[in-house]
Each structure stands twice: as C-alpha cells, then as structure tokens.
XYZ file of C-alpha atoms in Angstrom:
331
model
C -160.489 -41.378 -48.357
C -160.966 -44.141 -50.859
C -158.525 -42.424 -53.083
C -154.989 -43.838 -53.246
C -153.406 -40.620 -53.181
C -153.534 -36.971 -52.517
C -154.709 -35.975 -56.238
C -153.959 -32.555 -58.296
C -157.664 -31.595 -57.736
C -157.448 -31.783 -54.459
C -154.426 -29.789 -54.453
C -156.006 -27.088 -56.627
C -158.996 -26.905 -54.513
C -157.193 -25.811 -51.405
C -155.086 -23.819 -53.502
C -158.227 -21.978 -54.644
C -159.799 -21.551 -51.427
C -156.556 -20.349 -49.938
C -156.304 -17.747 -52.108
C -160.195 -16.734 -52.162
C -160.685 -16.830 -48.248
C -157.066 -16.205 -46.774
C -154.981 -18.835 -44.883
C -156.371 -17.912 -41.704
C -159.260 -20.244 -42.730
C -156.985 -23.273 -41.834
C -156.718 -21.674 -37.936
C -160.476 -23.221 -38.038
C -160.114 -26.264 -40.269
C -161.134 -30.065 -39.531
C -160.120 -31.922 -42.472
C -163.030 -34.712 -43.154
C -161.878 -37.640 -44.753
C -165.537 -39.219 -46.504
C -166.153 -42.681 -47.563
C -163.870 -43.831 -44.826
C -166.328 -47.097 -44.518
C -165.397 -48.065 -47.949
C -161.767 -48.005 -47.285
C -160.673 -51.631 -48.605
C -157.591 -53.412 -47.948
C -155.143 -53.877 -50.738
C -154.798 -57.309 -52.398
C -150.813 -57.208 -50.587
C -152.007 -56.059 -47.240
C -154.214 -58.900 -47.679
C -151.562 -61.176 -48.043
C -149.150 -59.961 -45.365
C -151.888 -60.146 -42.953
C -151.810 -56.537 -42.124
C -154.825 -55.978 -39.423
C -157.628 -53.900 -41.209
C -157.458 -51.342 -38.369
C -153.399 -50.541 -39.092
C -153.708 -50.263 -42.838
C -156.723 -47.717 -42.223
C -154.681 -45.866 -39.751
C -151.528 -45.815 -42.343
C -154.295 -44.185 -44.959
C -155.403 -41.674 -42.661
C -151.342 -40.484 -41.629
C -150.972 -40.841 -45.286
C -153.738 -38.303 -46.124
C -152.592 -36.049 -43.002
C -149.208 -36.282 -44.535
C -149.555 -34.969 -47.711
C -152.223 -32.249 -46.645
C -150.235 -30.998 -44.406
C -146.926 -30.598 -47.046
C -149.224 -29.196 -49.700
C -150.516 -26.469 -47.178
C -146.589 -25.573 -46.168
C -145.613 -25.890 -50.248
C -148.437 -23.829 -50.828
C -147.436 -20.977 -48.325
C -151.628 -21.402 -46.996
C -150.260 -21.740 -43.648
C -146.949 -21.928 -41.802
C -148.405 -24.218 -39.676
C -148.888 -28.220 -40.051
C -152.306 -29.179 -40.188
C -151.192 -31.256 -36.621
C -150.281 -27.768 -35.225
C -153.594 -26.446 -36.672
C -155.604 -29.502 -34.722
C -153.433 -29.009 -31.510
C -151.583 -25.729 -31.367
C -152.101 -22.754 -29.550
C -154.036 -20.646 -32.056
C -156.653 -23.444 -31.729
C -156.623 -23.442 -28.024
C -156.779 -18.979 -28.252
C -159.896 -20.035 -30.488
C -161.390 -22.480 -27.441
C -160.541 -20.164 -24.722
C -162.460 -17.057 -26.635
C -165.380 -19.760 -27.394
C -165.700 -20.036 -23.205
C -165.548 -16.660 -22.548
C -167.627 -15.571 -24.665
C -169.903 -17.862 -23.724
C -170.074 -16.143 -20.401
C -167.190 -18.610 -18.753
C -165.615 -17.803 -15.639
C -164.594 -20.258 -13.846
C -163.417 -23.711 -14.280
C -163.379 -26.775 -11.922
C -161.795 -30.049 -12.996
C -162.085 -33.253 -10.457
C -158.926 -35.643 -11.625
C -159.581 -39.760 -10.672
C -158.562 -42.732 -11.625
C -156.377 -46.083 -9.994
C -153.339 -45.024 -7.702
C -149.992 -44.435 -9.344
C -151.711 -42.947 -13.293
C -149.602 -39.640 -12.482
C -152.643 -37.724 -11.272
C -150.787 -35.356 -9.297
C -147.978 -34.941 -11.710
C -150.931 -33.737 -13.879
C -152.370 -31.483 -11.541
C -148.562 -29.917 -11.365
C -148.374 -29.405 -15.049
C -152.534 -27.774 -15.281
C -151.359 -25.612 -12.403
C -148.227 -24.961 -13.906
C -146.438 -25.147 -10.712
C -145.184 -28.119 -7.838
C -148.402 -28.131 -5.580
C -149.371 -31.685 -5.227
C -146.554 -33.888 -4.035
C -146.021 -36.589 -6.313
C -145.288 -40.120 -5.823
C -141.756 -42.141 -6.407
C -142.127 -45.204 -4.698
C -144.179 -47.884 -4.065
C -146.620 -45.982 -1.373
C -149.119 -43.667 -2.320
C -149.070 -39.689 -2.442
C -152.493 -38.687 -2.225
C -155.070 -39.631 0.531
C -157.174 -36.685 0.699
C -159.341 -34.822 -1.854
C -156.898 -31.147 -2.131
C -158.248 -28.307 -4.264
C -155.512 -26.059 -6.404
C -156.020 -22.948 -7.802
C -154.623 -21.195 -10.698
C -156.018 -18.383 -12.882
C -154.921 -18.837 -16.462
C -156.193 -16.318 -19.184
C -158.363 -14.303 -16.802
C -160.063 -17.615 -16.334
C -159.779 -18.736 -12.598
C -159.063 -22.639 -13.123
C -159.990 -25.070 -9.801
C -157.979 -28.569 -10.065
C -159.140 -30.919 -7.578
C -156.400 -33.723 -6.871
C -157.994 -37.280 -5.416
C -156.694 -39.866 -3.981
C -155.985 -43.072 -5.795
C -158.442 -46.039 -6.049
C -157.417 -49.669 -6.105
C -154.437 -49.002 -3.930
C -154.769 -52.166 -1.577
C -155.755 -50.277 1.261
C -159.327 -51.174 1.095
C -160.125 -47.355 1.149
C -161.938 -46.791 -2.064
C -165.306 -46.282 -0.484
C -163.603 -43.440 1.825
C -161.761 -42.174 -0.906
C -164.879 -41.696 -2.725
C -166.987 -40.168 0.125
C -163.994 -37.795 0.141
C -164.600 -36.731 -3.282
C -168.331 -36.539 -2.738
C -168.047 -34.365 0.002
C -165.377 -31.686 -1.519
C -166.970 -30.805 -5.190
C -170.005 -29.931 -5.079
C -169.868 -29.216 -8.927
C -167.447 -29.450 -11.807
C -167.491 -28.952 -15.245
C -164.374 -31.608 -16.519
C -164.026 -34.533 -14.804
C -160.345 -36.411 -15.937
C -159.973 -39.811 -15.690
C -156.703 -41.039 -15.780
C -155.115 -44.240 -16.409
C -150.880 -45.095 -17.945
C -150.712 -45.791 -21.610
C -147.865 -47.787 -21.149
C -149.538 -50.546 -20.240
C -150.479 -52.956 -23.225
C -154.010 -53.699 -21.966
C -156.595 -52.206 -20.261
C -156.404 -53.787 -16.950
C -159.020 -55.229 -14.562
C -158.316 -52.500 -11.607
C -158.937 -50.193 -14.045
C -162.406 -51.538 -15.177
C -163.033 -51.303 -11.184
C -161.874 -47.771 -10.579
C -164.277 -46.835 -13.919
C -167.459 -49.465 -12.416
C -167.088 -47.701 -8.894
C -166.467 -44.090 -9.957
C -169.965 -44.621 -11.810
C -171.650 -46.475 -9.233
C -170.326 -43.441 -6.547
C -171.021 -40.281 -9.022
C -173.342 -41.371 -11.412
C -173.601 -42.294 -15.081
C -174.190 -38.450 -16.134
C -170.748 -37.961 -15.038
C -169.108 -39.875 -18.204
C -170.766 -36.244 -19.823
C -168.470 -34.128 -18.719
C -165.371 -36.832 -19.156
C -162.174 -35.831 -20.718
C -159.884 -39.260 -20.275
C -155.979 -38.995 -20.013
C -153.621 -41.412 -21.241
C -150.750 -40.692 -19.257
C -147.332 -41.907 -19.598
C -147.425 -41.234 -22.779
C -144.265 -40.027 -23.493
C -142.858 -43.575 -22.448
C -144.804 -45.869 -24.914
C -141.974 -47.120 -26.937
C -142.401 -49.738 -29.574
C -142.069 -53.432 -28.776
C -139.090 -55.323 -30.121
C -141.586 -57.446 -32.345
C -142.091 -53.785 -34.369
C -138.677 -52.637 -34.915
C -138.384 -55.459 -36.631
C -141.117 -54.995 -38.573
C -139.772 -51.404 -39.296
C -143.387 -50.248 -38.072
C -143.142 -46.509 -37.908
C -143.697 -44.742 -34.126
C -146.186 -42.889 -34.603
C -148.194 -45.655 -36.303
C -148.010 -48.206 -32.801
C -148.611 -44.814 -30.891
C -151.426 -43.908 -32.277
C -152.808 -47.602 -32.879
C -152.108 -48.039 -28.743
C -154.032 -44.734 -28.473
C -157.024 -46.186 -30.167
C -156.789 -49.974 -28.504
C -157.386 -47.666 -25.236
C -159.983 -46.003 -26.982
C -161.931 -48.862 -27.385
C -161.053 -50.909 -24.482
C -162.606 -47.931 -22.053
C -164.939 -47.154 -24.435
C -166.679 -50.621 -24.419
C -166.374 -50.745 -20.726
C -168.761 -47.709 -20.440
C -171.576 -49.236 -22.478
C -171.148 -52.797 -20.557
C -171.556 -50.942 -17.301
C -174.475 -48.858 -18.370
C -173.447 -45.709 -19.959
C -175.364 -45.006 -22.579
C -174.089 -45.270 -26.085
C -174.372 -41.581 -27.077
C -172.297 -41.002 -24.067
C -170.042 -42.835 -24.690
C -169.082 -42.026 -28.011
C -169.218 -38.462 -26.961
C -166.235 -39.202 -24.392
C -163.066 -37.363 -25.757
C -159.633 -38.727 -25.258
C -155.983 -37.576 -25.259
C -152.314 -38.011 -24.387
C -149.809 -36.425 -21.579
C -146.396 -37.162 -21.224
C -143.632 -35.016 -19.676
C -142.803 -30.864 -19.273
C -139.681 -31.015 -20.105
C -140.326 -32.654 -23.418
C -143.618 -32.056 -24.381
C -143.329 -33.264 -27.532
C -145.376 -37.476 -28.371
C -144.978 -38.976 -31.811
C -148.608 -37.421 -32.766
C -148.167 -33.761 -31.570
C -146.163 -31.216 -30.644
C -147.019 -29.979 -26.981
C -149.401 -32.290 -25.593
C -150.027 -30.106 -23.210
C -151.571 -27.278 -25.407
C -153.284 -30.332 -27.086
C -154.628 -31.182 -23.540
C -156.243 -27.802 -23.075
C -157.752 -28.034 -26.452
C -158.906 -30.991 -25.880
C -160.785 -29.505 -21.876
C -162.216 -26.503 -23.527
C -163.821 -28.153 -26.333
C -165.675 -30.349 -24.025
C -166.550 -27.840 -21.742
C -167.878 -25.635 -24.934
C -169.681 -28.607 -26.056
C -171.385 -28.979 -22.268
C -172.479 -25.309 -22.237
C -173.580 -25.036 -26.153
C -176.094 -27.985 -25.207
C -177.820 -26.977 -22.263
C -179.352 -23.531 -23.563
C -179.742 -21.436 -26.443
C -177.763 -18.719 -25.509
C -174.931 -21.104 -24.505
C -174.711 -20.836 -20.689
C -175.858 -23.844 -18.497
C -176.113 -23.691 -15.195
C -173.848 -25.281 -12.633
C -173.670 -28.934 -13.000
C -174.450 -30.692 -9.442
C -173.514 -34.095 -10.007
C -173.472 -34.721 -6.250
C -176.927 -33.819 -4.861
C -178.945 -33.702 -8.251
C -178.188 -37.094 -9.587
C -177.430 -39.041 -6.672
C-alpha cells in the first residue's frame, strides 16, 4: 500500500494467476493491502492539512479503484471487486459455509435506542411488513415479538425489541422483556442512525445497559447496524471542498466505528472483543444501493453469516457449537 500507484507487476501478477487458476478465484478473494502502517502523508497533504485518516482512506479507494478496473479490463471477472466483497455469490459462499457446518436455524435479537429503524429492519430480514413501524414522534414497539421466515432452507427467527431511552422510564422492563423471550441467539444487532454526526450519549446508555442486562459475552455474537444510511448526505462545508461521497461516507462509517468501538473497551469489553465486532450499513428497499455498495442488503447478510461462521468455527473442531445461552449461563 506504500506504492503510489497500481504498478504493471501488479497487473501482470493477477493477470497470471487469472489465467493459471480461473476467475472464479476472485468469487473468494480479500485483497490485502501490506505495509498499510507505513502509509505517509504527502509533503501537499501536509500542507493542506488533510487529516491523516482521509488521505489513508483516499489510498485505499484508490487501490480498490484500479483493482477493480484491471480485473473488468482483464475479463478475470465481470464482477467489481466491491460486488466480489458484497454480492450475492459471496453471500451463496456464506450460506453453504453454515450449512455445511451443520446450520439450521438462525435467531437474531435486534436492540438498540428507540426510533434506529429496528422494525423497518426486521421488515426488510423478513422480507415482508410484519412489525409496524414508526412515523411519528411515539414509539412502535413495546413488547419483545418474534418473526419467522425461512430463507434458503434455513429457518431464520428475528426477534423485534422495544426501544431503549425512549423517556418512558421503561428500559429496565424493556429489558426483562428481552430476557424473558430468547433464551438463545446466535446474532445479536445493535442498531443505531448514521445520520447523526456523533455518537450520542443515549446511545452510550442503551450500549452500558444492554451489557450490564445481557452480559459482556454478548458483544461476541454482535453484528452493529448503521442505519439510515441511505440518508447521510455530505455537509455543505464538503461540496465545497469537492470531497467525493463515498469518501465522507465511508470516513462517517469509520468515525462510528471507533466511537462504539471505544465505548466497548471503556465499559469493560474486552479488547479482542471488541475488535472482533463487525459493522455495516442499511438504508432503504427500494433503493438499495449506498455510495460503498451495491445492495446493502445482500452486504448485510454477508456481513450475519460471516459472524455466525466465525462463532461456530471457534467453539469446536468440527465446527458446530452448541446453543449459546446468554440468558441463564452468563447471567
């Protein structure tokens, strides 16, 4: 990644394994971009007073970039390396990974601060209106409602929660509810809007009480939504500036990233955790596409089924782990 540019050896390297292995070897690739620590700022960055964390992020879209139009030049793949990453011959590989794995069943508990779009989320998993959604100012939600939906022979659980911090004074209620109702899960979504521009202090709540309710061990099976996505827009400050979309999307992304992430660790999570905590976008149906991807919502099930393969790899050799009582084990 220290490189400047995409060079000819690089080119001829994935030219040469292309044409050695077939270009079904990108369905499975993760492109690793080394000596990212020693990625300097340029003298003119420098001056401008570009951050260090955007001009990193502009090297990385810049290396995605032309990787992905040497692959299409190349005829390796008719996909872009983002489809590769997020598309739906990724998520065919996931779901086979599960099943094989001796998967049946799914259950996913969504949580997070009132008004997030948890139910609008449990609409799109379940791929039809179940959960009524909220419009106004009251909330939607103030019970703990299981949907079910069997997807790919795989029979998928969605448990909808009510929203915390919603003035009522009913968090502790709320949570009992939740306690009560799953008995075991194996993704636990927490969700919180990416539109706004800072991780707020009812959400560091909602995340301090969810742990203090359900235990650290939970934050193991976490898959965190940024929803909203679709409506991050950039700020008038950027136009401006002529600072592409995707870049402020994707440095947002990773501000939320961060924020949450150091949350964890100042609450007690431990730092392997932590780091271990995957994240990801979800707009609207209608339009699933964000600056960064194509169908967020494919990207979203990618993004559940590695986790859950990563859960059930870990707890045995022969990759199946036995059901994961966060309820009465750890609490």
């Amino acid at each position: 990644m220290t490189s400047k540019r995409f060079r000819t050896d690089d080119l001829e390297t994935i030219k040469k394994l292309t044409e050695a292995l077939g270009e079904k070897l990108w369905e499975h690739a993760l492109v690793v971009l080394t000596f990212a620590n020693e990625v300097p700022l340029s003298p003119t960055k420098k001056t401008d007073d570009v951050p260090e964390a955007t001009a990193f992020n502009n090297r990385v879209l810049a290396f995605k970039k032309a990787i992905n139009k040497h692959l299409k030049s190349s005829d390796a793949s008719a996909t872009e390396v983002g489809q590769i990453i997020f598309g739906a011959k990724n998520l065919e590989y996931q779901i086979e990974e599960f099943v094989s794995s001796g998967g049946q069943t799914v259950n996913i508990l969504l949580s997070g601060k009132t008004g997030v779009g948890k139910s609008y989320l449990t609409n799109a998993l379940i791929g039809e209106n179940v959960a009524a959604e909220g419009y106004d100012i009251d909330p939607q939600t103030d019970n703990v409602t299981a949907y079910e939906v069997v997807k790919n022979g795989i029979s998928i659980t969605v448990f909808d929660t009510p929203g915390l911090a919603d003035a009522t004074g009913n968090d502790e209620e709320y949570l009992r509810k939740i306690k009560e109702k799953v008995t075991h899960l194996d993704l636990f979504l927490f969700c919180t809007e990416m539109t706004s521009r800072r991780f707020r202090t009812d959400d560091l709540e909602t995340i301090k009480k969810l742990t203090e309710t359900l235990g650290e061990k939970l934050w193991e099976h976490a898959l965190v939504v940024l929803t909203f996505a679709n409506e991050v827009s950039l700020l008038p400050a950027k136009k401006k500036g002529n600072v592409p979309e995707v870049t402020f999307f994707n440095d947002r992304f990773l501000a939320f990233k961060k924020a949450i992430k150091k949350h964890l660790v100042a609450i007690g999570v431990p730092e392997i955790t932590v780091t271990n905590v995957p994240f990801t976008p979800a707009g609207e149906l209608d339009d699933p596409r964000l600056p960064d991807r194509e169908d967020w919502l494919t990207a979203f099930w990618i993004a559940a089924f590695k986790r859950i393969n990563r859960n059930a790899k870990s707890c045995f050799p022969n990759g199946k782990c036995r059901p994961y009582f966060i309820f009465f084990r750890l609490c």
